[in-house]
Coordinates of N, CA, C and O in Angstrom, one line a residue:
M162 N -204.8 147.0 -109.1 CA -204.8 147.7 -107.8 C -206.1 147.4 -107.1 O -207.2 147.6 -107.6
A163 N -205.8 147.3 -106.0 CA -207.0 146.9 -105.0 C -207.9 148.2 -104.8 O -207.5 149.2 -104.8
S164 N -209.0 148.0 -104.7 CA -210.2 149.0 -104.5 C -209.8 149.7 -103.2 O -209.4 149.0 -102.0
G165 N -209.8 151.0 -103.0 CA -209.4 151.8 -101.9 C -207.8 151.8 -101.7 O -207.6 152.7 -100.8
E166 N -207.1 151.2 -102.4 CA -205.7 151.4 -102.3 C -205.2 152.6 -103.1 O -205.5 152.9 -104.2
S167 N -204.5 153.5 -102.5 CA -203.9 154.7 -103.1 C -202.9 154.3 -104.1 O -202.3 153.4 -104.0
T168 N -203.0 155.0 -105.2 CA -201.8 154.9 -106.4 C -200.5 155.0 -105.8 O -200.1 155.9 -105.1
D169 N -199.6 154.0 -106.1 CA -198.2 154.2 -105.8 C -197.3 154.4 -106.8 O -196.1 154.5 -106.7
A170 N -197.9 154.6 -108.2 CA -197.0 154.9 -109.2 C -196.2 156.2 -109.2 O -195.1 156.2 -109.7
H171 N -197.0 156.9 -108.5 CA -196.3 158.2 -108.4 C -196.2 158.9 -107.1 O -196.9 159.7 -106.7
L172 N -195.7 158.1 -106.1 CA -195.8 158.6 -104.7 C -195.2 159.9 -104.6 O -194.1 160.2 -105.4
S173 N -195.5 160.6 -103.8 CA -194.9 162.2 -103.7 C -193.5 162.1 -103.3 O -193.2 161.2 -102.4
A174 N -192.9 163.0 -103.7 CA -191.4 163.4 -103.4 C -191.4 163.5 -101.8 O -190.5 163.1 -101.2
D175 N -192.4 164.0 -101.1 CA -192.4 164.2 -99.6 C -192.4 162.9 -99.0 O -191.7 162.8 -97.9
T176 N -193.1 162.0 -99.6 CA -193.4 160.8 -98.8 C -192.0 160.1 -98.9 O -191.5 159.5 -97.8
W177 N -191.3 160.1 -100.0 CA -190.0 159.4 -100.1 C -188.9 160.2 -99.1 O -188.3 159.4 -98.5
E178 N -188.9 161.4 -99.2 CA -188.1 162.3 -98.5 C -188.3 162.0 -96.9 O -187.3 161.8 -96.1
S179 N -189.5 161.7 -96.5 CA -189.7 161.5 -95.1 C -189.2 160.2 -94.6 O -188.5 160.1 -93.5
L180 N -189.5 159.3 -95.6 CA -188.9 157.8 -95.2 C -187.4 157.7 -95.2 O -186.7 157.2 -94.3
L181 N -186.7 158.4 -96.1 CA -185.4 158.5 -96.2 C -184.6 159.3 -95.1 O -183.6 158.9 -94.6
T182 N -185.3 160.4 -94.9 CA -184.8 161.3 -93.7 C -184.8 160.5 -92.4 O -183.9 160.5 -91.6
E183 N -186.1 159.8 -92.2 CA -186.2 159.1 -91.0 C -185.2 158.1 -90.9 O -184.4 157.8 -89.9
A184 N -184.8 157.3 -91.9 CA -183.8 156.2 -92.0 C -182.4 156.8 -91.7 O -181.7 156.2 -91.0
R185 N -182.1 157.9 -92.3 CA -180.9 158.5 -92.2 C -180.4 159.3 -91.0 O -179.5 159.6 -90.5
A186 N -181.7 159.5 -90.2 CA -181.6 160.2 -88.9 C -181.0 159.6 -87.7 O -180.6 160.1 -86.7
Q187 N -180.7 158.2 -88.0 CA -180.2 157.4 -86.8 C -178.9 156.7 -87.3 O -178.9 156.2 -88.6
A188 N -178.0 156.5 -86.4 CA -176.9 155.7 -86.8 C -177.4 154.3 -86.8 O -178.4 154.0 -86.2
R189 N -176.7 153.4 -87.7 CA -177.2 152.1 -87.8 C -176.0 151.3 -88.3 O -175.1 151.7 -89.0
Q190 N -176.2 150.0 -88.2 CA -175.3 148.9 -88.6 C -176.0 148.5 -90.0 O -177.0 148.1 -89.9
C191 N -175.1 148.3 -90.9 CA -175.3 147.8 -92.2 C -174.5 146.8 -92.6 O -173.4 146.8 -92.9
G192 N -174.9 145.4 -92.2 CA -174.0 144.2 -92.2 C -173.0 144.5 -91.2 O -173.1 145.0 -90.0
G193 N -171.6 144.4 -91.7 CA -170.7 144.7 -90.8 C -170.2 146.2 -90.7 O -169.1 146.3 -90.0
D194 N -170.8 147.0 -91.3 CA -170.4 148.4 -91.2 C -171.2 149.2 -90.6 O -172.5 149.1 -90.5
S195 N -170.4 150.3 -89.6 CA -171.4 151.1 -88.9 C -171.5 152.5 -89.6 O -170.6 152.8 -90.4
Y196 N -172.6 153.1 -89.6 CA -172.8 154.3 -90.2 C -173.4 155.3 -89.0 O -174.2 155.1 -88.5
A197 N -172.9 156.5 -89.0 CA -173.4 157.5 -88.3 C -174.7 158.2 -88.9 O -175.0 157.9 -90.3
E198 N -175.4 158.9 -88.1 CA -176.5 159.4 -88.8 C -176.1 160.4 -89.9 O -175.0 160.9 -89.8
A199 N -176.9 160.5 -90.9 CA -176.5 161.3 -92.2 C -177.6 162.4 -92.5 O -178.5 162.2 -92.1
S200 N -177.1 163.4 -93.1 CA -177.9 164.5 -93.4 C -178.9 163.9 -94.5 O -178.7 163.1 -95.1
P201 N -180.0 164.6 -94.6 CA -181.3 164.3 -95.4 C -180.8 164.4 -97.0 O -179.9 165.2 -97.1
V202 N -181.3 163.7 -97.7 CA -181.1 163.7 -99.2 C -182.5 164.4 -99.7 O -183.5 164.3 -99.1
T203 N -182.2 165.0 -100.7 CA -183.4 165.8 -101.4 C -183.7 165.4 -102.8 O -182.9 164.8 -103.3
W204 N -185.1 165.4 -103.0 CA -185.6 164.8 -104.2 C -185.0 165.7 -105.4 O -184.9 167.0 -105.4
D205 N -184.6 165.0 -106.4 CA -184.3 165.5 -107.9 C -185.2 165.0 -108.9 O -185.3 163.6 -109.1
A206 N -185.9 165.7 -109.6 CA -186.8 165.2 -110.5 C -186.2 164.3 -111.7 O -186.8 163.4 -112.1
R207 N -185.0 164.7 -112.0 CA -184.4 163.9 -113.0 C -184.1 162.4 -112.4 O -184.2 161.5 -113.3
L208 N -183.6 162.4 -111.3 CA -183.5 161.1 -110.7 C -184.8 160.3 -110.5 O -184.6 159.1 -110.6
G209 N -185.8 161.1 -110.1 CA -187.1 160.6 -110.2 C -187.5 159.8 -111.4 O -188.0 158.7 -111.5
A210 N -187.4 160.7 -112.5 CA -187.7 160.2 -113.8 C -186.9 159.0 -114.2 O -187.6 158.0 -114.8
A211 N -185.7 159.0 -113.9 CA -184.8 157.8 -114.1 C -185.2 156.5 -113.5 O -185.4 155.3 -113.9
A212 N -185.4 156.7 -112.2 CA -186.0 155.8 -111.3 C -187.4 155.0 -111.8 O -187.7 154.0 -111.8
Q213 N -188.2 156.1 -112.1 CA -189.6 155.5 -112.5 C -189.5 154.9 -113.8 O -190.1 153.9 -113.9
A214 N -188.5 155.2 -114.7 CA -188.6 154.6 -115.9 C -188.0 153.2 -115.8 O -188.5 152.2 -116.6
H215 N -187.0 153.0 -114.9 CA -186.5 151.9 -114.7 C -187.5 150.9 -113.9 O -187.6 149.6 -114.4
S216 N -188.3 151.3 -113.1 CA -189.4 150.6 -112.5 C -190.3 150.0 -113.5 O -190.8 148.9 -113.5
E217 N -190.7 151.0 -114.5 CA -191.6 150.7 -115.6 C -191.0 149.6 -116.4 O -191.7 148.5 -116.8
D218 N -189.7 149.8 -116.7 CA -188.9 148.6 -117.4 C -188.9 147.2 -116.8 O -189.1 146.1 -117.4
M219 N -188.5 147.3 -115.5 CA -188.6 146.1 -114.7 C -190.0 145.3 -114.7 O -190.2 144.2 -114.9
A220 N -191.0 146.3 -114.6 CA -192.5 145.6 -114.4 C -192.7 145.1 -115.8 O -193.4 144.1 -116.1
N221 N -192.3 145.7 -117.0 CA -192.6 145.2 -118.4 C -191.9 144.0 -118.6 O -192.3 143.1 -119.3
M222 N -190.6 143.8 -118.1 CA -189.9 142.5 -118.2 C -190.4 141.5 -117.3 O -190.2 140.3 -117.4
G223 N -190.9 141.8 -116.3 CA -191.5 140.9 -115.0 C -190.1 140.4 -114.4 O -190.1 139.3 -114.0
Q224 N -189.2 141.3 -114.2 CA -188.0 140.8 -113.7 C -187.1 141.8 -113.0 O -187.2 143.2 -113.6
M225 N -186.7 141.7 -111.8 CA -186.1 142.7 -111.0 C -184.5 142.6 -111.5 O -183.9 141.6 -111.5
S226 N -184.0 143.8 -111.9 CA -182.5 143.8 -112.3 C -182.1 145.2 -112.2 O -182.8 146.2 -112.6
H227 N -180.7 145.4 -112.1 CA -180.2 146.7 -112.3 C -180.0 147.0 -113.8 O -179.7 148.1 -114.2
E228 N -180.0 145.9 -114.6 CA -179.8 146.1 -116.1 C -181.0 146.0 -116.8 O -182.0 145.3 -116.5
G229 N -181.4 147.2 -117.5 CA -182.6 147.4 -118.2 C -182.9 146.4 -119.5 O -181.7 145.7 -119.7
S230 N -183.9 146.3 -120.1 CA -184.3 145.4 -121.1 C -183.4 145.8 -122.4 O -183.2 144.9 -123.2
E231 N -182.8 147.0 -122.4 CA -182.1 147.2 -123.5 C -180.5 147.2 -123.1 O -179.6 147.8 -123.9
G232 N -180.3 146.6 -122.0 CA -178.8 146.4 -121.5 C -178.3 147.8 -120.9 O -177.1 147.7 -120.6
K233 N -179.3 148.7 -120.6 CA -178.7 149.8 -120.0 C -178.6 149.8 -118.3 O -179.2 149.1 -117.8
V234 N -177.5 150.3 -117.9 CA -177.5 150.5 -116.5 C -177.6 151.8 -115.8 O -177.8 152.8 -116.6
L235 N -177.4 152.0 -114.5 CA -177.8 153.3 -114.1 C -177.0 154.4 -114.6 O -177.5 155.5 -114.9
A236 N -175.7 154.3 -114.9 CA -174.7 155.3 -115.6 C -175.6 155.7 -116.8 O -175.5 157.1 -117.1
D237 N -176.0 154.8 -117.6 CA -176.8 155.3 -118.9 C -178.0 156.0 -118.6 O -178.3 156.8 -119.3
R238 N -178.8 155.5 -117.5 CA -180.2 156.2 -117.4 C -179.7 157.6 -116.7 O -180.5 158.5 -117.2
L239 N -178.7 157.8 -116.1 CA -178.5 159.1 -115.5 C -178.1 160.1 -116.7 O -178.5 161.2 -116.8
G240 N -177.4 159.6 -117.5 CA -176.8 160.3 -118.7 C -178.2 160.8 -119.5 O -178.3 162.0 -119.9
E241 N -179.0 159.7 -119.8 CA -180.3 160.2 -120.5 C -181.2 161.0 -119.8 O -181.9 161.7 -120.5
A242 N -181.1 161.1 -118.4 CA -181.9 162.0 -117.7 C -181.3 163.4 -117.6 O -181.9 164.3 -117.1
G243 N -179.9 163.5 -118.1 CA -179.3 164.7 -118.1 C -178.8 165.1 -116.9 O -178.6 166.3 -116.4
Y244 N -178.4 164.1 -115.9 CA -177.8 164.2 -114.6 C -176.4 163.9 -114.7 O -176.1 162.8 -114.9
E245 N -175.6 164.9 -114.3 CA -174.2 164.6 -114.4 C -173.7 164.2 -112.8 O -173.9 165.1 -112.0
A246 N -173.4 163.1 -112.5 CA -173.1 162.7 -111.2 C -171.6 162.4 -111.0 O -171.0 162.0 -111.9
R247 N -171.3 162.7 -109.7 CA -169.8 162.3 -109.3 C -169.9 161.2 -108.3 O -168.8 160.4 -108.3
A248 N -171.2 160.7 -108.0 CA -171.4 159.5 -107.1 C -172.6 159.0 -107.4 O -173.7 159.8 -107.6
W249 N -173.0 157.7 -107.5 CA -174.5 157.2 -107.7 C -174.4 155.7 -107.1 O -173.6 155.1 -107.3
A250 N -175.8 155.6 -106.9 CA -176.1 154.2 -106.4 C -177.4 153.9 -106.8 O -178.4 154.8 -107.0
E251 N -177.8 152.5 -106.9 CA -179.2 152.2 -107.1 C -179.6 151.1 -106.3 O -179.0 150.0 -106.2
N252 N -180.8 151.2 -105.8 CA -181.5 150.1 -105.0 C -182.8 149.6 -105.9 O -183.6 150.4 -106.3
V253 N -182.8 148.4 -106.0 CA -184.1 147.9 -106.7 C -184.8 146.7 -105.9 O -184.0 146.2 -104.9
A254 N -185.9 146.5 -105.9 CA -186.7 145.6 -105.2 C -187.9 145.3 -105.8 O -188.4 146.0 -106.8
A255 N -188.5 144.2 -105.5 CA -189.9 143.6 -106.1 C -190.7 143.0 -104.9 O -190.3 142.3 -104.2
G256 N -192.0 143.5 -105.0 CA -192.8 142.6 -104.1 C -193.5 143.2 -102.9 O -194.5 142.9 -102.5
Q257 N -192.7 144.3 -102.4 CA -193.1 144.9 -101.2 C -194.3 145.8 -101.4 O -194.6 146.4 -102.5
R258 N -195.2 145.8 -100.5 CA -196.6 146.5 -100.6 C -196.6 147.8 -100.7 O -197.6 148.4 -101.3
D259 N -195.7 148.6 -100.0 CA -195.6 150.1 -100.1 C -194.3 150.5 -99.8 O -193.4 149.8 -99.7
A260 N -194.2 152.0 -99.9 CA -192.9 152.5 -99.9 C -192.1 152.3 -98.5 O -190.8 152.0 -98.4
A261 N -192.9 152.4 -97.5 CA -192.3 151.9 -96.1 C -191.7 150.7 -96.1 O -190.8 150.5 -95.4
S262 N -192.5 149.6 -96.6 CA -192.0 148.3 -96.6 C -190.6 148.1 -97.3 O -189.9 147.3 -97.0
V263 N -190.6 148.8 -98.5 CA -189.5 148.6 -99.3 C -188.3 149.2 -98.8 O -187.2 148.7 -98.6
V264 N -188.5 150.5 -98.1 CA -187.5 151.0 -97.3 C -186.9 150.1 -96.2 O -185.6 150.0 -96.1
A265 N -187.9 149.5 -95.4 CA -187.6 148.6 -94.4 C -186.6 147.6 -94.8 O -185.6 147.0 -94.4
A266 N -187.0 146.9 -96.0 CA -186.5 145.8 -96.6 C -185.1 146.1 -97.1 O -184.0 145.5 -96.9
W267 N -185.0 147.3 -97.6 CA -183.5 147.8 -98.0 C -182.7 148.1 -96.8 O -181.5 147.6 -96.9
L268 N -183.2 148.5 -95.8 CA -182.5 148.8 -94.5 C -182.0 147.4 -93.8 O -181.0 147.5 -93.1
D269 N -182.7 146.3 -94.2 CA -182.3 145.1 -93.7 C -181.2 144.4 -94.4 O -180.9 143.4 -94.2
S270 N -181.0 144.8 -95.7 CA -179.9 144.3 -96.6 C -178.6 145.2 -96.5 O -178.7 146.3 -96.8
P271 N -177.7 144.7 -96.2 CA -176.2 145.5 -95.9 C -176.0 146.4 -97.1 O -175.7 147.6 -96.8
G272 N -175.9 145.9 -98.3 CA -175.5 146.9 -99.5 C -176.5 147.9 -99.7 O -176.2 149.0 -99.9
H273 N -177.9 147.5 -99.5 CA -178.9 148.6 -99.8 C -178.9 149.6 -98.8 O -179.0 150.8 -98.9
C274 N -178.6 149.0 -97.4 CA -178.6 150.0 -96.2 C -177.5 150.9 -96.4 O -177.6 152.2 -96.3
A275 N -176.3 150.2 -96.8 CA -175.1 151.2 -97.1 C -175.2 152.3 -98.0 O -175.0 153.4 -97.8
N276 N -176.0 151.9 -99.1 CA -176.3 153.0 -100.0 C -177.2 154.2 -99.5 O -177.0 155.2 -99.8
I277 N -178.3 153.8 -98.8 CA -179.0 154.8 -98.0 C -178.3 155.7 -97.2 O -178.8 156.8 -97.1
M278 N -177.5 155.0 -96.3 CA -176.7 155.7 -95.2 C -175.6 156.4 -95.6 O -175.1 157.3 -94.9
S279 N -175.1 156.3 -96.9 CA -173.7 156.9 -97.3 C -173.9 158.4 -97.5 O -174.8 159.0 -98.1
T280 N -172.8 159.0 -97.0 CA -172.7 160.5 -97.1 C -172.5 160.9 -98.4 O -172.2 162.0 -98.6
D281 N -172.1 160.0 -99.3 CA -171.6 160.2 -100.7 C -172.8 160.9 -101.4 O -172.5 161.7 -102.6
Y282 N -174.0 160.6 -101.1 CA -175.2 160.9 -101.9 C -175.9 162.3 -101.2 O -176.0 162.2 -100.0
E283 N -176.2 163.0 -102.0 CA -177.1 164.3 -101.8 C -178.5 164.2 -102.1 O -179.2 165.1 -101.5
E284 N -178.8 163.6 -103.2 CA -180.0 163.8 -103.8 C -180.4 162.4 -104.2 O -179.7 161.4 -104.2
F285 N -181.9 162.2 -104.5 CA -182.3 160.9 -104.9 C -183.6 161.1 -105.8 O -184.1 162.1 -105.8
G286 N -183.9 159.9 -106.3 CA -185.2 160.0 -107.1 C -185.7 158.5 -106.8 O -184.8 157.5 -106.6
A287 N -187.0 158.2 -106.9 CA -187.5 157.0 -106.6 C -188.7 156.6 -107.6 O -189.4 157.6 -107.8
G288 N -189.1 155.5 -107.9 CA -190.1 155.2 -108.6 C -190.6 153.7 -108.3 O -190.1 152.9 -107.7
V289 N -192.0 153.3 -108.9 CA -192.5 152.1 -108.6 C -193.5 151.9 -109.8 O -194.2 152.8 -110.2
D290 N -193.5 150.6 -110.3 CA -194.6 150.3 -111.2 C -194.9 148.8 -111.1 O -194.3 148.1 -110.4
R291 N -196.2 148.6 -111.5 CA -196.6 147.1 -111.1 C -196.7 146.4 -112.6 O -197.1 147.0 -113.6
D292 N -196.4 145.1 -112.5 CA -196.6 144.2 -113.6 C -198.2 143.8 -113.7 O -198.9 144.2 -113.0
E293 N -198.4 143.0 -114.8 CA -199.8 142.7 -115.1 C -200.5 141.9 -113.9 O -201.6 142.1 -113.7
S294 N -199.8 141.3 -113.0 CA -200.3 140.6 -111.9 C -200.4 141.6 -110.6 O -201.1 141.2 -109.6
G295 N -199.9 142.6 -110.8 CA -200.0 143.8 -109.7 C -198.8 143.8 -108.8 O -198.7 144.5 -107.9
K296 N -197.7 142.9 -109.1 CA -196.6 143.0 -108.4 C -195.8 144.2 -108.7 O -195.5 144.5 -109.7
P297 N -195.5 145.1 -107.5 CA -194.7 146.1 -107.8 C -193.1 146.0 -107.9 O -192.5 145.1 -107.3
Y298 N -192.6 146.8 -108.7 CA -191.0 147.0 -109.0 C -190.7 148.3 -108.5 O -191.2 149.3 -109.0
W299 N -189.8 148.3 -107.6 CA -189.2 149.7 -106.9 C -187.8 149.9 -107.4 O -187.1 148.9 -107.5
T300 N -187.5 151.3 -107.5 CA -186.2 151.7 -107.8 C -186.0 152.9 -107.0 O -186.8 153.7 -107.0
L301 N -184.9 152.9 -106.3 CA -184.4 154.2 -105.5 C -182.8 154.5 -106.2 O -181.9 153.6 -106.2
V302 N -182.9 155.8 -106.6 CA -181.6 156.2 -107.2 C -181.0 157.3 -106.3 O -181.7 158.2 -105.9
L303 N -179.9 157.1 -105.8 CA -179.1 158.0 -104.9 C -178.0 158.6 -105.7 O -177.1 158.0 -106.5
A304 N -177.7 159.9 -105.6 CA -176.6 160.4 -106.3 C -176.1 161.6 -105.7 O -176.6 162.4 -104.9
A305 N -174.9 162.2 -106.1 CA -174.5 163.5 -106.0 C -174.1 164.3 -107.3 O -173.4 163.5 -108.0
P306 N -174.5 165.3 -107.4 CA -174.2 166.1 -108.8 C -172.7 166.5 -108.9 O -171.9 166.5 -107.8
R307 N -172.2 166.3 -110.0 CA -170.9 166.8 -110.3 C -170.7 168.3 -110.1 O -171.5 168.9 -110.6
G308 N -169.6 168.7 -109.7 CA -169.4 170.1 -109.6 C -169.7 170.9 -108.5 O -170.0 170.6 -107.3

């Protein structure tokens, strides 16, 4: 990490909530689909832990992927975190310098944008970790609890 750069390994829930609330506060086009403004999503610590663990796994593998090093996918990670979901989605990315940059990149990608704008999701968690070269690996988990 560069001198003077704040740690991004554990960005605050407030930072993520602000970025996602701002993104969802306006109608937008995600590829060929239009989305109305959406209610804010709120931080869930279990989703945050699942996202952080996946970012750490990607950094350790040196590879961006929805599948973890042990073949696990988001549904597995949610179960391990003790989160019973009725709907879920995951955005991953690598290389963006900060949370604002990665959210902007996701909003420029139709599928990732659709995940962020979908009213199917009520809660989220996010994480980031860096590989040995300092490259960041980002994970955003969006979900709605069962029940």
